[in-house]
Amino acid sequence: TATTGGIGSGSYEVFDQNNTQIIVGNQSSYFRNATPPAPGTILAKVTGYIQNRDNVSGTNFANLIIPSYPGDVEVATFPPVISDVTRNFGVVGYGVDVTVSATIFDPDGTIAEAKLFYRKNMGTNNEILMTNPSGDTYLATIPGENDSTLVDFFIRAVDDSGHVSISPSDTSSNRFFYFVLDRPLTIQDVQYSPFGSGFSGYNGFEVTVRGIVIADTSDIEGDGSNTGPQVYIQNGTGPWSGVSIFGTEAQSSFRGDDVSVTGTVTENFSITQIGTTSDPVVVTTLGTGQPIPDPAEVSTDEIDDLNNGSVQAEKWEGVLIKFSDIEVTDENADGLPGPDEGSGGNRNFGEMLVRDAMSVHETRVELQDGTHQYHNYWANELQNEPIRIREGDTFDELIGILWYSFGNYKLLPRKNDDFVGHTTDVNNESELPTEYTLSQNYPNPFNPSTKIQYTLPTTGNVTLKVFNILGQEVMTLINNQQQTSGLHEVNFNAKSLPSGIYLYRLQSDGFVDVKKMILMK
């Protein structure tokens, strides 16, 4: 049986009669561009090869099945298809009835019943039998409610064979919703997403909100390829108070402008945004040179490496925040230190991992998109450019906008003054070691990161690898890299590995040493 989406376009999860689950992958060009079966579809068979991947996009799936050809997925029965769910009002006023419409049909039968279930302020469900005025259109009207009521709803359809579909398919993590408001809409209303999907209740609707520009295109220029200039506005402080705006008029705004913006709410690669390329925001400047909201103090534990939509992190999306008393635990979050070598080589997308002194978990900081001098040497031309950040560096504060891209929440600093109190971890060359040593990792046991220190009496090539208890290599931390004499420290992040005993081995110019460490999750 097919369930919700998997790890990208065309992928999805399935489970059998024993409730054993697996992801159907999308490596085939056919299935990458195909529409996945609707949740509840019974599949007669799925044929493909098995691929092993650890911790796929925050899931616990170790294996995927990869179909290649159209006939590799055979459908047995189809459930009803529910689509185009919308309401007749985007911004809902006090006491206003709301009509919800949806397109519902059954590919291999007829619709026996369609119902809308709604709640007020997350209370008990109320059900409304939907009417079918014509064709595949179904309607239900939710009665008007009091001011500030949160109304959420989903639709359930049953076909003539008893097969059931629900939209959204997982109501524990996603529902359609709106506020009943007897006041102007705010950024907080637009950004609020309490169920874990990351979607706004105003997605697809035109809204007007007011805020102070906290980042303009001179702050966030983009990396020149994957991302472009960004503009953010914020209303006050606290969770849900910031949002991205898009369009020509947005790009003409400046930090400190007090603006009113009107545009359509969209989810652009999992970022809630007002305005699109085809429907840009309209900006009215109400004042200039206004004070910027103070950055909210957030811990790296709160952001962590949580999945998209996780309320704990999502509530800070688009908001100016700061981490305090920060250490760089890994200068390259996606590979070894040094430049990006492209597909098949060392990857470096300009992101580092940091952790504050009171936290256990790390989170990412994006260095490529802001307008500042700080970098992690993601390209060869940066070798002699200031200011290279290295593992072990510390900051009194790191300030920026919380952003989401490529499967991760990350801090996006704007300019140099967002990096406060930078201290570089430099070896004291007057106290060079006289022998090779490999220290016990710290902390030990650990979860998920630990530090490994070693000393080199002379310049030489270094290899540092990690093995499981069976002697199988699981990760290469340093691969025959030339390093100078002195004390060196490597951060080992084992978030993709299971709990257990591991060995780490250092080799350099005839010196070999091995030590044991314990990962406890």
XYZ file of C-alpha atoms in Angstrom:
521
model
C 0.000 0.000 0.000
C 1.361 3.412 -0.971
C 1.578 6.122 1.692
C 2.963 9.642 1.734
C 5.852 11.093 -0.260
C 9.369 9.810 0.231
C 12.638 11.610 -0.468
C 11.985 13.633 -3.585
C 9.830 14.045 -6.657
C 8.395 10.710 -7.766
C 9.358 8.782 -4.610
C 6.997 7.464 -1.943
C 6.708 5.027 0.950
C 4.930 1.659 0.838
C 4.031 -0.909 3.496
C 2.877 -4.530 3.287
C 0.382 -6.585 5.313
C 3.007 -6.968 8.068
C 3.431 -3.178 8.203
C 7.006 -3.494 6.911
C 7.889 -0.221 5.208
C 10.306 0.769 2.456
C 10.831 3.804 0.227
C 10.292 3.447 -3.517
C 13.131 5.539 -4.947
C 13.226 7.860 -7.945
C 16.596 7.233 -9.610
C 14.849 6.172 -12.831
C 14.120 9.181 -15.047
C 10.649 7.756 -15.710
C 9.666 7.559 -12.043
C 11.373 10.847 -11.156
C 8.945 12.609 -13.485
C 5.930 10.367 -12.839
C 3.130 11.177 -10.404
C 3.394 8.886 -7.356
C 0.330 6.745 -6.593
C -2.133 8.406 -4.253
C -1.841 7.387 -0.586
C -3.970 4.282 -0.064
C -3.305 2.849 -3.541
C -2.909 -0.946 -3.403
C 0.117 -2.069 -5.413
C 0.181 -5.610 -6.807
C 3.965 -5.528 -7.056
C 7.040 -3.324 -7.035
C 10.082 -4.657 -8.894
C 13.532 -3.091 -8.636
C 16.984 -3.276 -7.139
C 17.724 -2.609 -3.468
C 19.855 0.348 -2.457
C 21.203 0.856 1.054
C 21.306 4.391 2.396
C 21.712 5.548 5.987
C 19.252 7.960 7.613
C 17.543 9.052 4.395
C 16.492 12.706 4.780
C 15.874 12.329 8.496
C 13.932 9.054 8.182
C 14.978 5.743 9.691
C 14.904 3.869 6.377
C 18.115 1.972 5.569
C 16.903 0.432 2.286
C 15.181 1.704 -0.845
C 13.749 -0.238 -3.752
C 14.513 1.364 -7.120
C 12.118 0.506 -10.007
C 13.446 1.252 -13.501
C 10.675 0.707 -16.063
C 6.947 1.633 -16.130
C 5.883 -1.993 -15.641
C 7.973 -2.351 -12.485
C 5.135 -0.807 -10.447
C 1.786 -2.518 -10.943
C -1.364 -1.039 -9.415
C -4.013 -3.426 -8.066
C -6.706 -0.975 -6.952
C -7.030 2.790 -6.825
C -8.492 4.760 -3.901
C -10.335 8.059 -4.500
C -8.198 10.976 -5.678
C -8.644 14.262 -3.778
C -7.106 17.416 -5.253
C -7.515 21.192 -5.653
C -8.663 21.708 -2.062
C -9.306 25.404 -1.451
C -11.613 27.793 0.394
C -13.596 30.749 -0.893
C -11.880 33.278 1.418
C -8.157 33.566 2.090
C -8.436 35.958 5.027
C -11.495 34.918 7.046
C -13.341 37.490 9.135
C -15.358 37.159 12.335
C -18.569 35.156 11.889
C -17.978 34.461 8.176
C -19.040 31.078 6.766
C -16.267 29.417 4.742
C -17.021 27.172 1.766
C -14.378 24.540 1.027
C -14.249 23.000 -2.441
C -12.326 19.980 -3.731
C -12.033 17.856 -6.850
C -12.734 14.218 -5.954
C -12.957 11.251 -8.322
C -12.255 7.520 -8.389
C -10.093 6.176 -11.273
C -11.702 2.714 -11.243
C -15.134 3.304 -9.717
C -17.391 5.938 -8.153
C -17.356 8.092 -5.034
C -19.702 6.730 -2.375
C -19.171 9.471 0.204
C -17.067 12.548 0.897
C -16.863 14.292 4.264
C -15.048 17.300 5.654
C -13.813 17.094 9.255
C -12.970 20.336 11.054
C -11.839 21.417 14.520
C -11.889 24.660 16.461
C -8.693 25.468 18.399
C -7.545 21.840 18.037
C -10.591 20.493 19.869
C -12.789 17.586 18.772
C -13.580 16.868 15.130
C -16.888 17.973 13.624
C -17.968 16.359 10.353
C -19.859 17.786 7.386
C -21.202 15.665 4.528
C -19.945 17.241 1.295
C -22.334 17.925 -1.561
C -21.640 17.147 -5.223
C -23.254 19.935 -7.293
C -21.632 18.855 -10.568
C -18.920 16.650 -12.066
C -16.044 15.983 -9.687
C -16.620 19.097 -7.569
C -17.502 18.620 -3.890
C -18.431 21.378 -1.427
C -18.787 21.825 2.336
C -19.422 24.970 4.379
C -17.757 25.540 7.758
C -19.868 27.820 10.005
C -18.518 31.240 10.995
C -16.532 31.384 14.240
C -15.418 33.856 16.887
C -12.410 36.148 16.562
C -8.965 34.469 16.886
C -10.356 30.953 16.415
C -7.958 28.531 14.710
C -9.925 26.301 12.331
C -8.263 23.241 10.789
C -9.785 20.614 8.511
C -9.222 17.607 6.270
C -11.307 15.707 3.697
C -12.105 11.994 3.679
C -13.514 10.218 0.607
C -14.717 6.608 0.208
C -15.281 4.855 -3.127
C -17.758 2.119 -4.070
C -15.196 -0.572 -3.159
C -14.672 0.821 0.327
C -11.242 2.286 -0.388
C -10.492 5.455 1.568
C -8.435 8.566 0.818
C -7.675 11.463 3.133
C -6.327 14.898 2.212
C -3.876 15.827 3.634
C -2.848 12.168 3.785
C -1.194 12.367 7.235
C -3.368 14.498 9.487
C -0.971 14.115 12.412
C 1.597 16.300 10.619
C -0.487 18.359 8.197
C -3.975 19.888 7.976
C -5.584 22.705 6.056
C -6.191 25.620 8.422
C -6.980 29.309 8.821
C -7.505 31.901 11.534
C -10.738 33.806 12.097
C -9.573 37.400 12.503
C -11.270 40.641 13.452
C -8.013 42.563 12.859
C -5.389 43.059 10.126
C -3.306 40.042 9.156
C 0.256 39.839 10.557
C 3.438 38.078 9.487
C 2.956 35.749 12.446
C -0.424 34.658 11.039
C 1.103 33.962 7.624
C 4.122 32.028 8.923
C 2.316 30.001 11.602
C 2.449 26.273 10.847
C 1.577 24.214 13.935
C 1.284 20.683 12.535
C 4.797 19.956 11.254
C 4.358 20.398 7.503
C 5.914 23.862 7.263
C 3.001 25.045 5.097
C 1.253 28.336 5.733
C -2.499 28.409 6.249
C -2.548 31.158 3.607
C -0.615 29.232 0.950
C -1.976 30.244 -2.466
C -3.871 33.284 -1.168
C -3.111 36.992 -1.510
C -2.241 38.713 1.768
C -1.122 42.133 2.986
C 1.265 42.373 5.952
C 3.561 44.997 7.462
C 7.117 44.718 8.768
C 10.636 46.126 9.000
C 13.189 45.028 6.383
C 15.821 43.017 8.305
C 17.820 41.915 5.245
C 17.995 43.438 1.768
C 19.785 42.381 -1.416
C 23.021 44.051 -0.277
C 22.942 41.786 2.796
C 22.124 38.509 1.034
C 23.339 38.494 -2.558
C 23.057 34.730 -3.046
C 25.741 32.327 -4.224
C 25.358 33.232 -7.894
C 24.115 29.817 -8.991
C 21.633 27.944 -6.782
C 20.289 30.947 -4.876
C 19.700 34.587 -5.727
C 19.289 37.762 -3.671
C 16.903 37.558 -0.729
C 14.831 40.106 1.193
C 13.223 39.502 4.604
C 10.820 41.551 6.693
C 9.946 41.100 10.363
C 7.173 42.248 12.686
C 8.428 42.583 16.262
C 10.363 39.687 17.782
C 9.751 36.081 18.693
C 8.616 32.986 16.795
C 6.905 33.220 13.366
C 7.698 36.966 13.093
C 9.788 37.023 9.869
C 9.108 36.141 6.230
C 10.786 36.274 2.817
C 9.339 38.636 0.174
C 9.997 38.367 -3.549
C 9.740 40.647 -6.575
C 11.269 43.702 -8.217
C 9.776 46.085 -5.657
C 11.073 43.892 -2.821
C 14.600 44.128 -4.235
C 14.347 47.917 -4.125
C 13.780 47.884 -0.353
C 16.529 48.617 2.168
C 17.315 47.376 5.646
C 15.368 49.490 8.144
C 12.494 50.311 5.782
C 9.010 50.060 7.292
C 6.965 48.447 4.526
C 3.508 47.135 3.732
C 3.635 44.274 1.223
C 0.857 42.633 -0.780
C 1.361 39.368 -2.621
C 0.512 35.685 -2.921
C 1.848 33.272 -0.307
C 3.824 30.361 -1.754
C 6.043 27.552 -0.514
C 9.224 27.970 -2.561
C 11.446 24.916 -1.997
C 10.024 24.631 1.546
C 10.453 28.350 2.336
C 7.277 30.334 3.021
C 7.469 33.366 0.747
C 5.215 36.258 -0.253
C 5.412 36.961 -3.987
C 6.623 34.981 -6.991
C 8.405 35.665 -10.283
C 5.100 35.820 -12.143
C 3.203 37.527 -9.305
C 5.689 39.793 -7.454
C 4.868 41.628 -4.257
C 3.656 45.204 -4.251
C 5.637 47.208 -1.684
C 4.524 50.449 -0.040
C 7.283 52.162 1.957
C 5.838 53.750 5.101
C 9.128 54.920 6.602
C 12.906 54.512 6.433
C 15.778 54.158 8.892
C 13.699 52.294 11.459
C 15.324 50.221 14.257
C 15.897 46.563 13.385
C 14.303 44.043 15.777
C 16.857 42.540 18.145
C 17.905 39.009 17.179
C 16.184 36.312 19.218
C 18.489 34.130 21.331
C 18.196 30.543 20.068
C 20.277 27.485 20.966
C 21.792 25.105 18.440
C 19.856 22.344 20.230
C 16.608 24.001 19.115
C 17.559 23.970 15.431
C 19.696 20.788 15.374
C 19.316 18.893 12.054
C 15.531 18.645 12.331
C 13.308 17.629 9.427
C 11.563 20.246 7.312
C 8.476 21.620 9.040
C 9.499 20.593 12.565
C 7.731 23.227 14.655
C 10.704 23.646 17.012
C 12.841 24.984 14.147
C 10.163 26.099 11.665
C 8.897 28.813 14.020
C 12.225 30.649 13.524
C 12.215 30.464 9.698
C 12.757 33.951 8.265
C 13.438 35.443 11.718
C 16.599 37.288 12.796
C 18.191 35.051 15.445
C 21.566 34.563 17.119
C 23.624 31.755 18.621
C 25.886 32.725 21.542
C 29.198 31.306 22.799
C 29.732 29.293 19.620
C 32.439 26.833 18.588
C 32.972 25.620 15.029
C 32.790 21.830 15.351
C 33.263 21.084 11.645
C 34.455 23.678 9.139
C 32.862 21.751 6.250
C 29.482 20.198 7.044
C 29.478 18.089 3.867
C 33.012 16.749 3.502
C 36.657 17.203 4.375
C 38.265 20.627 4.803
C 39.162 22.218 1.500
C 37.623 23.143 -1.854
C 34.618 21.525 -3.469
C 35.772 18.969 -6.062
C 32.395 18.358 -7.662
C 30.556 15.077 -8.138
C 32.653 12.104 -7.074
C 35.102 14.229 -5.074
C 35.200 16.145 -1.828
C 32.089 18.322 -1.485
C 32.043 21.754 0.112
C 28.927 23.911 -0.255
C 30.141 26.670 2.046
C 28.394 25.357 5.154
C 29.898 24.673 8.569
C 28.634 23.046 11.769
C 28.552 24.994 15.035
C 27.451 24.305 18.590
C 26.892 26.625 21.520
C 28.402 25.930 24.932
C 25.102 24.850 26.508
C 23.955 22.539 23.698
C 24.576 18.944 22.680
C 23.517 19.248 19.039
C 25.125 21.099 16.154
C 23.475 23.096 13.417
C 24.555 24.547 10.083
C 25.743 28.017 9.126
C 25.621 29.000 5.424
C 28.587 31.156 4.367
C 28.129 31.539 0.593
C 24.991 33.676 0.327
C 25.714 36.592 2.650
C 27.841 39.662 1.849
C 30.835 39.173 4.140
C 34.477 38.052 4.151
C 34.068 34.823 6.114
C 34.509 31.520 4.273
C 35.457 27.872 4.824
C 37.712 27.609 1.728
C 35.023 26.123 -0.523
C 36.927 27.177 -3.678
C 40.615 27.315 -4.596
C 40.521 31.050 -5.260
C 39.697 31.630 -1.563
C 42.975 30.132 -0.322
C 44.545 33.502 0.495
C 41.331 35.450 1.132
C 40.271 36.584 4.597
C 38.637 35.351 6.743
C 38.900 31.549 6.679
C 36.966 29.783 9.400
C 38.474 26.595 10.768
C 37.357 23.889 13.132
C 37.884 25.012 16.717
C 37.288 28.702 15.972
C 34.928 30.416 18.391
C 32.485 33.320 18.241
C 30.851 35.317 20.992
C 27.775 35.527 18.745
C 26.658 34.448 15.298
C 23.677 36.420 13.946
C 21.564 35.846 10.851
C 18.292 34.755 9.285
C 17.167 31.164 9.807
C 16.786 29.588 6.381
C 15.929 26.168 4.969
C 17.509 24.659 1.867
C 18.644 21.287 0.530
C 17.165 19.374 3.455
C 18.578 21.455 6.315
C 17.761 24.437 8.483
C 20.743 26.796 8.624
C 21.759 30.225 9.864
C 22.343 32.776 7.100
C 24.607 35.641 8.297
C 24.296 38.888 6.347
C 27.450 41.019 6.704
C 30.693 41.052 8.710
C 29.046 42.492 11.813
C 26.921 39.340 12.161
C 30.139 37.543 13.167
C 30.861 38.802 16.698
C 34.014 38.054 18.705
C 35.777 35.692 16.304
C 38.754 33.835 17.807
C 40.923 31.528 15.695
C 42.270 28.293 17.153
C 45.986 28.541 16.295
C 48.680 26.057 17.409
C 51.542 27.548 19.415
C 54.506 27.021 17.086
C 56.995 27.569 19.930
C 55.824 24.324 21.532
C 56.017 21.891 18.609
C 55.615 18.226 19.577
C 58.634 15.926 19.507
C 56.747 12.699 18.776
C 53.679 11.263 17.102
C 50.674 10.831 19.401
C 47.032 9.859 18.975
C 44.820 10.952 21.862
C 41.655 9.329 23.144
C 38.621 10.962 21.555
C 36.563 13.360 23.669
C 33.808 13.008 24.676
C 33.683 9.235 24.866
C 31.048 7.757 24.766
C 29.601 10.337 22.370
C 26.472 11.238 20.354
C 26.741 12.158 17.548
C 30.053 14.096 17.444
C 33.422 13.708 19.094
C 36.889 15.237 18.710
C 40.061 13.337 17.802
C 43.420 15.011 18.522
C 46.887 13.968 17.354
C 50.362 15.468 17.099
C 52.931 15.396 14.291
C 56.617 16.131 14.996
C 57.284 16.851 11.299
C 55.346 17.728 8.168
C 53.968 14.598 6.529
C 51.046 12.882 4.850
C 48.238 11.866 7.209
C 45.430 9.327 6.883
C 42.738 9.004 9.556
C 40.019 6.382 9.114
C 37.156 4.958 11.176
C 36.263 1.245 11.255
C 33.460 -0.765 12.824
C 34.171 -3.593 15.273
C 34.352 -6.054 12.344
C 37.207 -4.088 10.826
C 35.118 -2.670 7.987
C 35.951 0.906 6.994
C 32.967 3.206 7.601
C 34.458 6.668 7.094
C 37.637 8.405 5.940
C 38.264 11.593 7.906
C 41.637 12.476 6.328
C 42.906 10.829 3.146
C 46.685 11.025 2.638
C 46.645 14.783 3.219
C 49.886 16.672 3.865
C 49.849 18.426 7.235
C 52.400 20.508 9.096
C 53.944 19.595 12.438
C 51.902 20.485 15.487
C 48.685 19.626 17.286
C 45.728 18.780 15.062
C 42.079 18.138 15.881
C 39.352 16.525 13.766
C 35.622 16.513 14.449
C 33.984 13.126 13.778
C 30.218 13.328 13.167
C 28.600 9.872 13.356
C 24.962 10.874 12.891
C 24.615 8.442 9.954
C 26.038 5.461 11.895
C 24.311 3.102 14.363
C 25.319 2.819 18.018
C 28.307 0.620 18.724
C 32.048 0.326 19.215
C 34.261 1.901 16.560
C 38.009 2.072 15.963
C 39.932 5.025 14.595
C 43.369 4.602 13.024
C 46.014 7.273 12.374
C 48.804 6.688 9.840
C 51.648 9.114 9.059
C 55.135 8.380 7.689
C 55.423 4.924 9.263
C 53.553 5.809 12.469
C 50.356 3.837 13.095
C 48.088 3.933 16.140
C 44.544 2.701 16.777
C 42.091 3.609 19.535
C 38.557 2.567 20.465
C 35.495 4.813 20.848
C 31.830 4.217 21.696
C 28.846 5.778 19.920
C 25.694 5.752 22.095
C 22.452 7.046 20.549
